[in-house]
Amino acid sequence: MSTTAPAPSPGTKADERLLKTSPLRKFMGRPELGSVVGAIAVFVFFAIFADSFVRAGSLSTVLYASSTIGIMAVPVALLMIGGEFDLSAGVMVTSSALISSMFSYQMTANVWVGVFVSLLVTLAIGVFNGVMLTRTDPPSFIITLGTFLMLTGMNLGFTKLISGTVSTKSISDMEGFSSAKDVFASTLTIGGVDFKITILWWLALVAIATWILLRTRVGNWIYAVGGGEEAARAVGVPVDKTKIGLYMGVAFGAWISGQHLLFSFDVVQSGEGVGNELIYIIAAVIGGCLITGGYGSAVGAAVGALIFGMVSKGIVFAEWNPDWFKFFLGVMLLLATLLNHWVRKRAEATK
Amino acid sequence: MARTRTWVSIALAGALGVSLAGCSSTGGKRAEDARKAAAAQGRAAVNTPKWTFAMITHAGEGDTFWDIVQSGAKQAAVKDNINFLYSHSGEAQQQAQLVDAAVDKQVDGIIVTLAKPDAMKAAVARAEKAGIPVITVNSGSEESKAFGALTHIGQDETVAGEAVGDELNKRGRKKALCVLHEQGNVGHEQRCAGIKNTFHGTVQNLYVQGTSMPDVQASIGAKLQADTSIDSVVTLGAPFADTAVKAKQDAGSKAEIDTFDLNEKVAGELKSGTLGFAVDQQPYLQGYEAVDLLWLYKYNDDVLGGGKPVLTGPQIITKDQAGALLEYTKRGTR
């Protein structure tokens, strides 16, 4: 008895992974769908209730507010897709600005030297977070909580020690300040409306992060690491390297944000940035990132930041009582996550 | 289901019964309403157009001091027929964005605090470019003029600190503790530095976490236990004075507690002699005058101060004046 393998008869179903899906169906399955719907809803809402909201100048202010959150929300979202947290992200921004400013001032160096040193030190903080996480047992929540407290203390302690006050000294009269200001904190006038350059930085980061996630091997690693660390390790994904890299990504974002703070305000307050890490996480979650990892997108985080910017400034344009701001924020966060959850369930059901 | 409903109705009936039977003849809402009736009533006293003024401060959330500033501003807004908007953020960047938002709204006047002057520079310049008059309040007396504001209303923190130093000398104190409840606040640093300038004894700075009262109490208590020669504690905010009193009792210290700013509790404790003195900068006046001066500028091109800051303090308040002020602090205007 010899059997031959039956030839595939024409008309049988091809492999389901090779099926062509319509673009609409594809979009329905994207993580950022819920946040896009939410963003449109928030925009329409404020356009109706705040008559000054839809002016070009107002929208530029909203975009600026969104970009200052978004620059951090994108790398934080990548980290969350990789299944980890970084609670030190908020104060790291302040640290980065302080290092840059004080190094330039104390060394009487061209400010670009300080900017470069700040990049190295901030990345080192990111590496510290990543190495501590991969080499030791505690979860990232605890490890970065420790980093957060240490940085908060060091921001104040070092600033007092070096400058003698709680804020840095002005570096606006030093060489290289104006060119650095052009890069990190300039204003572009397009069609009579002023746009801050952070909006460009933000869009660039979204583009790079999206390309990494969807078009590179590293992107697959990030999803794999967040989806299941042990399984990822078993199939040969470099788990530790990926996680350290993600923390360095957050540090890089903190460096950009910190330099923007420094060059737009020229003097840095040492006590700021505390609490912002949660805002970045909120933006990522509104944008469809799962808190458990393995799911989310950079575009979603950017839209989450946009929603955050629209609400925080929209409440001002609508002349509402700011006492209720946090309440609205909480309601929005819940609605956005419920919407995300519902959309994802629908998308999975129609596959 | 039916059972729960029975329980709920029993509970409701019980609560209603207790609240009817147990009336308090002192304090509470009724006393407050009586006070409100005695406070200024709201109706516009002028017929100028309804201008919109926005006030943007560096306050955190739920801050007593800024509540009093607001009530002054709102009272002046009612009188001057003004639509008054208030917003605040403790983060410099956020505060600058809020000023931007006010400029976008094309308001008729902006009131802003310059606790972080460098961060506000560009936003204030943008307001002036748009032709919106700006008045600075509370903090930033040095920068106000350079930024092109009409005038500055507030107290010079260094001068206020020096007044405290003088008062401590008068009281024959030797070793003072200056309690800073906001790390990174330049005005607070200036206050403690001002005390150092005039005080003949020694001054130590103690940083505490102002967002957590138990922490404040524990830190002050530990310090008083560690150094029993401290004979006066100066807190930089009214809510912290009462906490310092508790810490002093825990530590069994003999130090006199003095404070910046007023509230109901401080006025009561001044009256009873629990506190030594308070140095007030009259926040109500800062809010009221800011709105009123903007109105005067819009209406009559008037500017007050002759290019110098208009000072609302320091005013040293001791046991003698505390009685009269107690009623006003309860009303939320002092």
XYZ file of C-alpha atoms in Angstrom:
685
model
C 0.000 0.000 0.000
C 1.521 3.247 -1.006
C -0.213 6.497 -0.600
C 0.612 9.630 -2.429
C -0.064 12.962 -0.979
C -3.289 14.263 -2.437
C -2.677 17.119 -4.821
C -4.400 20.241 -3.700
C -7.610 20.377 -5.613
C -8.506 23.717 -7.106
C -11.100 25.612 -5.158
C -9.909 24.710 -1.649
C -9.269 27.570 0.736
C -5.800 29.088 0.585
C -3.836 29.738 3.777
C -5.798 32.292 5.831
C -2.627 34.318 6.475
C -2.364 35.074 2.773
C -5.922 36.307 2.443
C -6.336 39.753 0.996
C -8.139 41.993 3.451
C -9.812 45.217 2.393
C -8.142 48.466 3.590
C -11.229 49.317 5.644
C -11.111 45.930 7.364
C -7.410 46.516 7.996
C -8.109 49.921 9.571
C -10.854 48.404 11.732
C -8.248 46.133 13.278
C -5.724 48.888 14.076
C -5.064 49.772 17.755
C -5.423 53.504 17.161
C -8.946 53.304 15.713
C -10.665 53.963 19.036
C -8.490 56.993 19.760
C -9.040 58.466 16.285
C -12.794 58.222 16.794
C -12.335 59.787 20.248
C -10.169 62.622 18.875
C -12.765 63.508 16.246
C -15.472 63.483 18.923
C -13.453 65.757 21.255
C -12.640 68.149 18.399
C -16.261 68.442 17.282
C -17.363 68.867 20.892
C -15.053 71.826 21.560
C -15.678 73.331 18.119
C -19.325 73.571 19.136
C -18.868 74.666 22.765
C -15.846 76.999 22.477
C -16.121 79.563 19.712
C -12.444 80.542 19.920
C -11.278 76.909 19.678
C -11.243 76.614 15.886
C -9.131 79.719 15.207
C -5.743 79.038 13.616
C -3.909 80.595 16.575
C -5.834 78.467 19.059
C -5.200 75.270 17.119
C -1.506 76.090 17.028
C -1.549 76.421 20.834
C -3.390 73.102 21.112
C -0.885 71.425 18.786
C 2.001 72.833 20.809
C 0.493 71.527 24.045
C -0.058 68.141 22.393
C 3.467 68.001 21.003
C 5.094 68.593 24.396
C 3.229 65.515 25.660
C 3.473 63.587 22.391
C 7.268 63.694 22.115
C 7.360 61.626 25.287
C 4.172 59.622 24.708
C 5.606 57.959 21.567
C 8.679 56.296 23.160
C 6.646 55.567 26.304
C 4.084 53.799 24.097
C 6.832 51.698 22.490
C 8.067 50.764 25.951
C 4.540 49.809 27.000
C 4.108 47.669 23.880
C 7.310 45.988 25.077
C 5.474 45.277 28.326
C 7.282 47.696 30.659
C 6.744 51.015 32.474
C 8.951 54.012 33.054
C 7.891 56.142 36.001
C 11.072 58.210 35.796
C 10.142 59.664 32.377
C 8.653 62.876 33.822
C 11.578 64.013 35.963
C 14.081 62.717 33.409
C 13.005 65.582 31.148
C 13.919 68.078 33.873
C 17.179 66.232 34.587
C 18.152 66.413 30.934
C 17.518 70.166 30.787
C 19.398 70.772 34.049
C 22.464 68.770 32.961
C 22.656 70.615 29.659
C 22.300 74.050 31.203
C 24.634 73.573 34.155
C 27.376 71.819 32.189
C 27.513 74.640 29.631
C 27.478 77.302 32.328
C 30.026 75.786 34.686
C 32.457 74.851 31.914
C 31.787 78.127 30.088
C 31.479 75.928 27.014
C 29.548 76.371 23.814
C 25.987 75.321 24.710
C 26.105 72.546 22.095
C 28.697 70.818 24.288
C 26.185 70.815 27.142
C 23.465 69.561 24.802
C 25.686 66.664 23.725
C 26.784 65.789 27.265
C 23.147 65.888 28.336
C 22.293 63.394 25.561
C 24.968 60.972 26.780
C 23.986 61.274 30.448
C 20.262 60.964 29.745
C 20.837 57.874 27.586
C 22.957 56.483 30.428
C 19.987 56.920 32.783
C 17.894 54.968 30.263
C 20.543 52.232 30.114
C 20.595 52.146 33.924
C 16.826 51.570 33.989
C 17.072 48.843 31.347
C 20.050 47.037 32.869
C 18.575 47.150 36.379
C 15.378 45.640 34.996
C 16.986 42.860 32.984
C 19.642 41.913 35.561
C 17.463 41.954 38.662
C 14.148 40.528 39.731
C 11.761 43.403 40.599
C 9.257 44.598 37.987
C 9.881 47.806 36.027
C 7.232 49.602 38.046
C 9.376 49.309 41.183
C 12.744 49.875 39.522
C 11.725 53.044 37.704
C 9.927 54.255 40.823
C 13.333 54.142 42.488
C 14.914 55.990 39.572
C 12.114 58.561 39.711
C 12.794 59.310 43.366
C 16.559 59.406 42.887
C 16.291 61.777 39.924
C 13.850 64.048 41.779
C 16.318 64.339 44.631
C 19.338 64.746 42.369
C 17.630 67.459 40.311
C 17.188 69.580 43.400
C 20.328 68.547 45.242
C 22.759 69.098 42.372
C 21.104 72.352 41.301
C 21.339 73.767 44.828
C 24.908 72.506 45.137
C 26.109 73.952 41.834
C 23.975 77.062 41.278
C 23.217 77.896 44.908
C 19.523 78.372 44.049
C 16.671 76.132 42.980
C 16.829 77.147 39.332
C 19.708 77.249 36.869
C 21.532 80.374 35.777
C 20.734 81.983 32.433
C 22.779 80.754 29.473
C 21.087 82.922 26.827
C 24.194 85.083 26.332
C 26.457 82.128 25.606
C 27.788 80.910 22.284
C 25.619 78.492 20.388
C 22.446 79.410 22.274
C 20.685 80.914 19.289
C 21.458 78.014 16.969
C 20.354 75.517 19.628
C 17.197 77.567 20.165
C 16.527 77.333 16.419
C 16.716 73.556 16.586
C 14.785 72.918 19.793
C 12.510 75.865 20.466
C 12.031 78.037 17.407
C 8.742 79.202 15.990
C 7.855 78.688 12.347
C 5.392 81.049 10.722
C 3.244 79.319 8.140
C 0.523 81.385 6.525
C 0.597 84.023 9.263
C 0.199 81.454 12.054
C 3.043 80.648 14.438
C 3.852 76.978 14.919
C 6.361 75.698 17.445
C 9.105 73.426 16.137
C 8.237 70.761 18.713
C 5.329 69.836 16.445
C 7.861 68.784 13.782
C 9.931 66.814 16.308
C 6.738 65.099 17.397
C 5.689 64.120 13.873
C 9.203 62.911 13.067
C 9.247 60.701 16.166
C 5.822 59.266 15.284
C 7.037 58.466 11.755
C 10.273 56.815 12.940
C 8.516 54.822 15.672
C 5.806 53.642 13.284
C 8.428 52.557 10.739
C 10.324 50.638 13.440
C 7.170 48.911 14.671
C 5.713 47.924 11.322
C 8.654 47.547 8.957
C 11.659 46.293 10.904
C 12.779 43.195 12.772
C 13.159 45.284 15.924
C 9.459 46.126 15.724
C 8.616 42.421 15.733
C 10.898 41.945 18.722
C 9.105 44.720 20.637
C 5.705 43.119 20.051
C 7.083 39.680 20.870
C 8.753 40.814 24.101
C 5.565 42.495 25.279
C 3.352 39.609 24.224
C 5.264 36.951 26.104
C 8.798 37.281 27.330
C 9.553 33.572 27.735
C 8.079 32.633 24.374
C 10.062 35.438 22.737
C 13.250 34.244 24.381
C 12.543 30.684 23.225
C 12.356 31.706 19.572
C 15.606 33.647 19.800
C 14.452 37.242 20.330
C 17.159 39.254 22.190
C 14.831 40.185 25.047
C 17.313 42.077 27.233
C 18.752 44.152 24.385
C 15.268 45.049 23.196
C 14.194 46.269 26.642
C 17.365 48.275 27.230
C 16.883 49.806 23.788
C 13.296 50.775 24.637
C 14.428 52.519 27.829
C 17.057 54.363 25.789
C 14.261 55.442 23.454
C 12.386 56.998 26.384
C 15.620 58.694 27.474
C 16.075 60.091 23.957
C 12.557 61.542 24.070
C 13.309 63.028 27.484
C 16.441 64.611 26.036
C 14.501 66.311 23.214
C 11.804 67.525 25.644
C 14.422 68.706 28.127
C 16.367 70.680 25.525
C 13.099 72.270 24.404
C 12.365 73.315 27.995
C 15.833 74.790 28.356
C 15.974 76.706 25.086
C 12.447 78.040 25.184
C 12.687 79.247 28.786
C 16.462 79.662 29.171
C 16.237 78.932 32.894
C 15.172 75.553 34.295
C 13.290 75.050 37.562
C 14.687 72.027 39.363
C 11.441 70.863 40.940
C 9.384 70.358 37.806
C 8.325 67.339 35.817
C 6.947 65.303 38.720
C 3.670 63.647 37.727
C 4.122 64.076 33.979
C 5.140 60.421 33.591
C 1.533 59.470 34.276
C 0.324 61.885 31.612
C 2.557 60.161 29.035
C 1.209 56.780 30.094
C -2.372 58.094 29.905
C -1.745 59.388 26.372
C -0.404 55.979 25.334
C -3.341 54.150 26.924
C -5.912 56.464 25.322
C -4.095 55.719 22.087
C -4.814 52.020 22.390
C -1.731 50.612 24.159
C -2.500 47.741 26.464
C -1.176 48.069 29.995
C -0.153 44.407 29.831
C 1.992 44.928 26.727
C 2.144 43.402 23.281
C -0.443 45.675 21.709
C -0.549 49.337 20.658
C 0.873 51.806 18.174
C 2.906 55.000 17.953
C 0.215 56.780 15.942
C -2.262 55.916 18.673
C -0.026 57.461 21.331
C 0.259 60.608 19.200
C -3.529 60.789 18.887
C -3.781 60.210 22.644
C -1.475 63.186 23.196
C -3.599 65.224 20.789
C -6.764 64.369 22.744
C -4.982 65.351 25.951
C -3.875 68.669 24.439
C -7.339 69.401 23.052
C -9.069 68.734 26.362
C -6.565 70.604 28.542
C -6.702 73.724 26.374
C -10.294 73.256 25.210
C -11.509 73.611 28.785
C -9.782 77.012 28.845
C -11.234 78.097 25.495
C -14.688 76.986 26.608
C -14.261 79.137 29.737
C -15.091 76.272 32.066
C -14.134 76.158 35.692
C -10.616 74.655 35.784
C -11.356 73.015 39.148
C -13.047 70.206 37.221
C -10.202 69.634 34.763
C -8.874 66.469 36.394
C -12.385 65.097 36.677
C -12.967 65.498 32.937
C -9.595 63.930 32.289
C -10.530 60.893 34.341
C -13.882 60.520 32.593
C -12.153 60.800 29.227
C -9.542 58.223 30.104
C -12.227 55.731 31.119
C -14.333 56.414 28.021
C -11.322 56.105 25.732
C -10.204 52.802 27.202
C -13.741 51.396 27.118
C -14.081 52.498 23.498
C -10.717 50.920 22.655
C -11.737 47.694 24.308
C -15.063 47.590 22.464
C -13.463 48.364 19.105
C -10.866 45.651 19.632
C -13.541 43.099 20.535
C -15.490 44.012 17.389
C -12.363 43.809 15.250
C -11.492 40.364 16.591
C -15.038 39.112 16.096
C -15.177 40.109 12.433
C -11.844 38.509 11.518
C -34.251 43.269 45.826
C -37.294 44.124 47.948
C -35.213 43.625 51.066
C -32.539 46.097 49.967
C -35.203 48.647 49.187
C -36.582 48.300 52.713
C -33.117 48.737 54.186
C -32.418 51.803 52.052
C -35.660 53.462 53.071
C -35.006 52.721 56.732
C -31.553 54.232 56.452
C -32.864 57.319 54.662
C -35.604 57.839 57.200
C -33.074 57.425 59.990
C -30.666 59.947 58.471
C -33.467 62.440 57.975
C -34.660 61.982 61.538
C -31.163 62.446 62.988
C -30.501 65.595 60.959
C -33.818 67.126 62.005
C -33.477 66.237 65.671
C -29.790 67.124 66.041
C -29.612 70.801 65.056
C -26.470 72.716 65.970
C -26.977 76.207 67.331
C -23.405 77.187 66.459
C -21.419 77.254 63.239
C -22.289 75.246 60.166
C -24.070 76.324 57.038
C -26.534 78.667 58.756
C -23.764 80.766 60.300
C -22.037 80.826 56.930
C -25.171 82.086 55.187
C -25.486 84.841 57.782
C -21.888 85.842 57.057
C -22.523 85.791 53.320
C -25.459 88.128 53.783
C -23.091 90.549 55.499
C -20.517 90.316 52.667
C -20.403 92.560 49.605
C -23.271 91.970 47.215
C -22.750 91.597 43.490
C -24.029 94.023 40.895
C -22.109 96.013 38.282
C -21.454 99.600 39.361
C -20.359 100.799 35.902
C -21.787 100.684 32.391
C -18.574 99.995 30.441
C -18.770 97.136 27.902
C -18.419 93.590 29.228
C -14.658 93.089 28.837
C -13.018 89.716 29.412
C -9.974 89.486 31.710
C -8.014 86.259 32.149
C -5.940 85.475 35.219
C -3.258 82.779 34.931
C -1.352 81.748 38.052
C 1.318 79.245 39.044
C -0.897 77.831 41.792
C -1.328 74.149 42.406
C -4.754 72.639 42.933
C -6.922 73.465 45.932
C -4.794 76.264 47.318
C -6.332 78.465 50.044
C -4.199 81.485 49.229
C -5.211 81.566 45.571
C -8.809 81.058 46.518
C -8.668 84.374 48.367
C -6.935 86.081 45.431
C -9.737 84.797 43.208
C -12.486 86.005 45.496
C -10.959 89.501 45.399
C -10.677 89.384 41.623
C -14.246 88.129 41.251
C -15.599 90.876 43.509
C -13.869 93.538 41.413
C -15.054 91.817 38.224
C -18.677 92.012 39.346
C -18.310 95.687 40.213
C -16.539 96.576 36.959
C -18.817 94.508 34.696
C -16.004 92.123 33.730
C -16.149 88.534 32.495
C -13.423 87.011 34.663
C -11.593 83.810 33.681
C -9.203 81.929 35.945
C -6.749 79.151 35.093
C -3.625 77.833 36.738
C -0.807 75.302 36.495
C 2.166 74.557 38.690
C 4.268 73.571 35.673
C 5.956 76.529 33.968
C 5.407 75.153 30.489
C 1.709 74.559 31.116
C 1.287 78.047 32.568
C 2.890 79.590 29.484
C 0.516 77.588 27.290
C -2.449 78.862 29.289
C -1.318 82.463 28.667
C -1.057 81.567 24.966
C -4.602 80.236 25.094
C -5.831 83.504 26.648
C -4.124 85.467 23.859
C -5.758 83.166 21.283
C -9.102 83.933 22.869
C -8.357 87.632 22.295
C -9.229 88.605 25.844
C -9.160 92.307 26.792
C -6.656 91.995 29.604
C -4.333 89.437 31.183
C -3.255 89.057 34.816
C -0.320 86.723 35.306
C 2.060 85.602 38.047
C 5.772 85.486 37.289
C 6.939 82.849 39.748
C 8.945 81.389 36.867
C 9.694 84.589 34.962
C 11.885 83.139 32.225
C 9.227 80.658 31.251
C 6.579 83.365 30.938
C 8.665 85.869 28.978
C 7.687 84.762 25.475
C 4.011 84.307 26.340
C 3.767 87.785 27.915
C 5.547 89.307 24.901
C 3.038 87.586 22.631
C 0.183 89.115 24.620
C 1.647 92.587 24.271
C 2.232 92.061 20.543
C -1.472 91.297 20.279
C -2.207 94.584 22.071
C -3.492 92.994 25.277
C -2.563 94.903 28.468
C -0.797 92.727 31.072
C -0.616 93.196 34.840
C 1.615 90.950 36.925
C 0.642 89.933 40.439
C 2.119 88.226 43.491
C 5.547 87.261 42.146
C 7.934 88.794 39.647
C 8.358 92.380 40.849
C 11.871 92.531 39.330
C 10.874 91.267 35.896
C 7.460 92.884 35.543
C 8.681 96.159 34.069
C 11.251 94.548 31.771
C 8.530 92.327 30.305
C 6.465 95.429 29.529
C 3.654 94.853 32.026
C 1.611 97.900 33.071
C 2.344 97.401 36.730
C 3.071 94.773 39.360
C 0.921 94.155 42.406
C 2.289 92.101 45.257
C 4.787 91.935 48.005
C 8.546 91.926 47.665
C 9.448 88.550 49.147
C 12.872 89.686 50.358
C 11.348 92.738 52.081
C 8.713 90.503 53.684
C 11.434 88.170 54.941
C 13.349 91.126 56.352
C 10.205 92.287 58.187
C 9.993 88.850 59.787
C 13.673 89.069 60.792
C 13.052 92.447 62.458
C 10.013 91.116 64.305
C 11.998 88.109 65.549
C 14.700 90.486 66.825
C 12.020 92.454 68.663
C 10.878 89.248 70.311
C 14.431 88.420 71.385
C 14.749 85.178 69.403
C 18.107 83.527 68.861
C 17.658 80.539 66.568
C 15.029 80.350 63.833
C 13.892 77.529 61.565
C 12.543 78.506 58.121
C 10.216 75.794 56.757
C 10.046 75.670 52.942
C 7.135 73.588 51.698
C 7.775 73.865 47.957
C 11.169 72.809 46.691
C 12.054 74.914 43.693
C 10.033 78.011 44.563
C 12.278 81.066 44.149
C 9.968 83.317 46.217
C 10.270 80.974 49.175
C 14.041 81.014 48.967
C 13.911 84.827 48.965
C 11.736 84.889 52.077
C 14.171 82.761 54.065
C 17.106 84.772 52.693
C 15.313 87.967 53.790
C 14.993 86.638 57.332
C 18.735 85.895 57.320
C 19.464 89.488 56.210
C 17.964 91.181 59.267
C 17.820 88.504 61.952
C 20.651 88.756 64.488
C 20.452 85.065 65.380
C 20.956 82.050 63.132
C 18.471 80.796 60.530
C 18.258 77.218 59.318
C 16.279 76.135 56.259
C 14.167 72.989 56.429
C 12.642 71.525 53.280
C 9.393 69.624 53.714
C 6.976 68.013 51.283
C 4.091 70.493 51.253
C 1.744 68.096 49.494
C 1.753 65.771 52.488
C 0.842 67.245 55.875
C 1.908 64.196 57.915
C 5.331 64.488 56.326
C 5.508 68.185 57.194
C 4.577 67.450 60.796
C 7.081 64.601 61.128
C 9.909 66.621 59.562
C 9.390 69.674 61.791
C 8.918 67.457 64.854
C 12.134 65.559 64.157
C 14.051 68.793 63.664
C 12.736 70.294 66.935
C 13.670 67.118 68.796
C 17.118 67.011 67.234
C 17.886 70.654 67.997
C 16.249 71.812 71.224
C 17.845 75.265 71.015
C 15.494 76.325 68.184
C 13.245 79.012 69.689
C 11.191 80.073 66.659
C 9.747 78.305 63.640
C 8.638 80.301 60.590
C 6.321 78.563 58.115
C 5.814 80.052 54.660
C 2.139 79.253 54.272
C -0.871 79.498 56.569
C -1.896 75.810 56.420
C 1.557 74.807 57.663
C 1.439 76.984 60.792
C -1.126 74.734 62.475
C 0.905 71.645 61.510
C 3.996 73.238 63.034
C 2.035 73.838 66.250
C 1.136 70.119 66.390
C 4.753 69.156 65.708
C 5.928 71.485 68.463
C 3.527 69.878 70.950
C 4.670 66.376 69.921
C 8.310 67.333 70.313
C 7.696 69.102 73.627
C 9.465 72.167 72.260
C 9.132 75.723 73.565
C 9.627 77.362 70.160
C 7.322 80.156 69.021
C 5.538 79.433 65.735
C 5.202 82.315 63.267
C 3.926 82.230 59.729
C 3.527 83.936 56.383
C -0.068 84.432 55.179
C -3.381 84.133 56.961
C -6.321 81.804 57.120
C -9.162 81.177 59.525
C -7.124 78.776 61.642
C -4.137 81.147 61.857
C -6.320 84.098 62.836
C -7.888 81.990 65.591
C -4.512 80.810 66.851
C -3.093 84.340 66.791
C -6.040 85.435 68.895
C -5.518 82.625 71.400
C -1.769 83.248 71.524
C -0.795 79.844 70.108
C 1.001 81.626 67.284
C 3.365 84.569 67.706
C 2.646 86.648 64.619
C 1.734 86.364 60.956
C 3.033 88.408 58.060
C 0.282 89.017 55.546
C 0.459 90.098 51.914
C -3.311 90.609 51.554
C -4.092 88.228 48.684
C -7.623 89.620 48.324
C -6.098 92.957 47.438
C -3.849 91.385 44.795
C -6.792 89.903 42.926
C -9.097 92.883 43.431
C -6.557 95.530 42.441
C -5.350 93.615 39.401
C -8.840 93.499 37.888
C -9.634 97.036 38.968
C -6.399 98.482 37.555
C -6.929 96.710 34.236
C -10.411 98.202 34.122
C -9.024 101.662 34.908
C -6.474 101.246 32.122
C -9.104 100.185 29.599
C -11.530 102.895 30.699
C -9.284 105.845 31.478
C -5.729 104.845 30.487
C -4.750 105.065 34.154
C -1.657 103.272 35.441
C -0.871 103.047 39.146
C 2.536 102.813 40.801
C 4.610 105.237 38.739
C 6.703 102.442 37.291
C 7.282 100.873 40.716
C 5.524 97.783 42.050
C 2.341 98.394 44.042
C 2.987 96.641 47.358
C 0.226 94.804 49.230
C 2.495 93.763 52.081
C 4.196 92.889 54.320
C 1.759 93.574 57.122
C 2.687 92.132 60.507
C -0.379 90.809 62.311
C -0.239 90.058 66.025
C -2.716 89.134 68.753
C -4.107 92.700 68.796
C -5.407 92.761 65.209
C -6.311 89.083 64.938
C -9.774 89.414 66.466
C -11.108 91.710 63.768
C -9.601 89.616 61.007
C -11.046 86.334 62.250
C -14.486 87.181 60.851
C -13.004 88.142 57.467
C -10.932 84.979 57.203
C -14.081 82.932 57.791
C -15.646 84.810 54.888
C -12.689 83.875 52.704
C -11.549 87.427 51.991
C -8.473 87.698 54.251
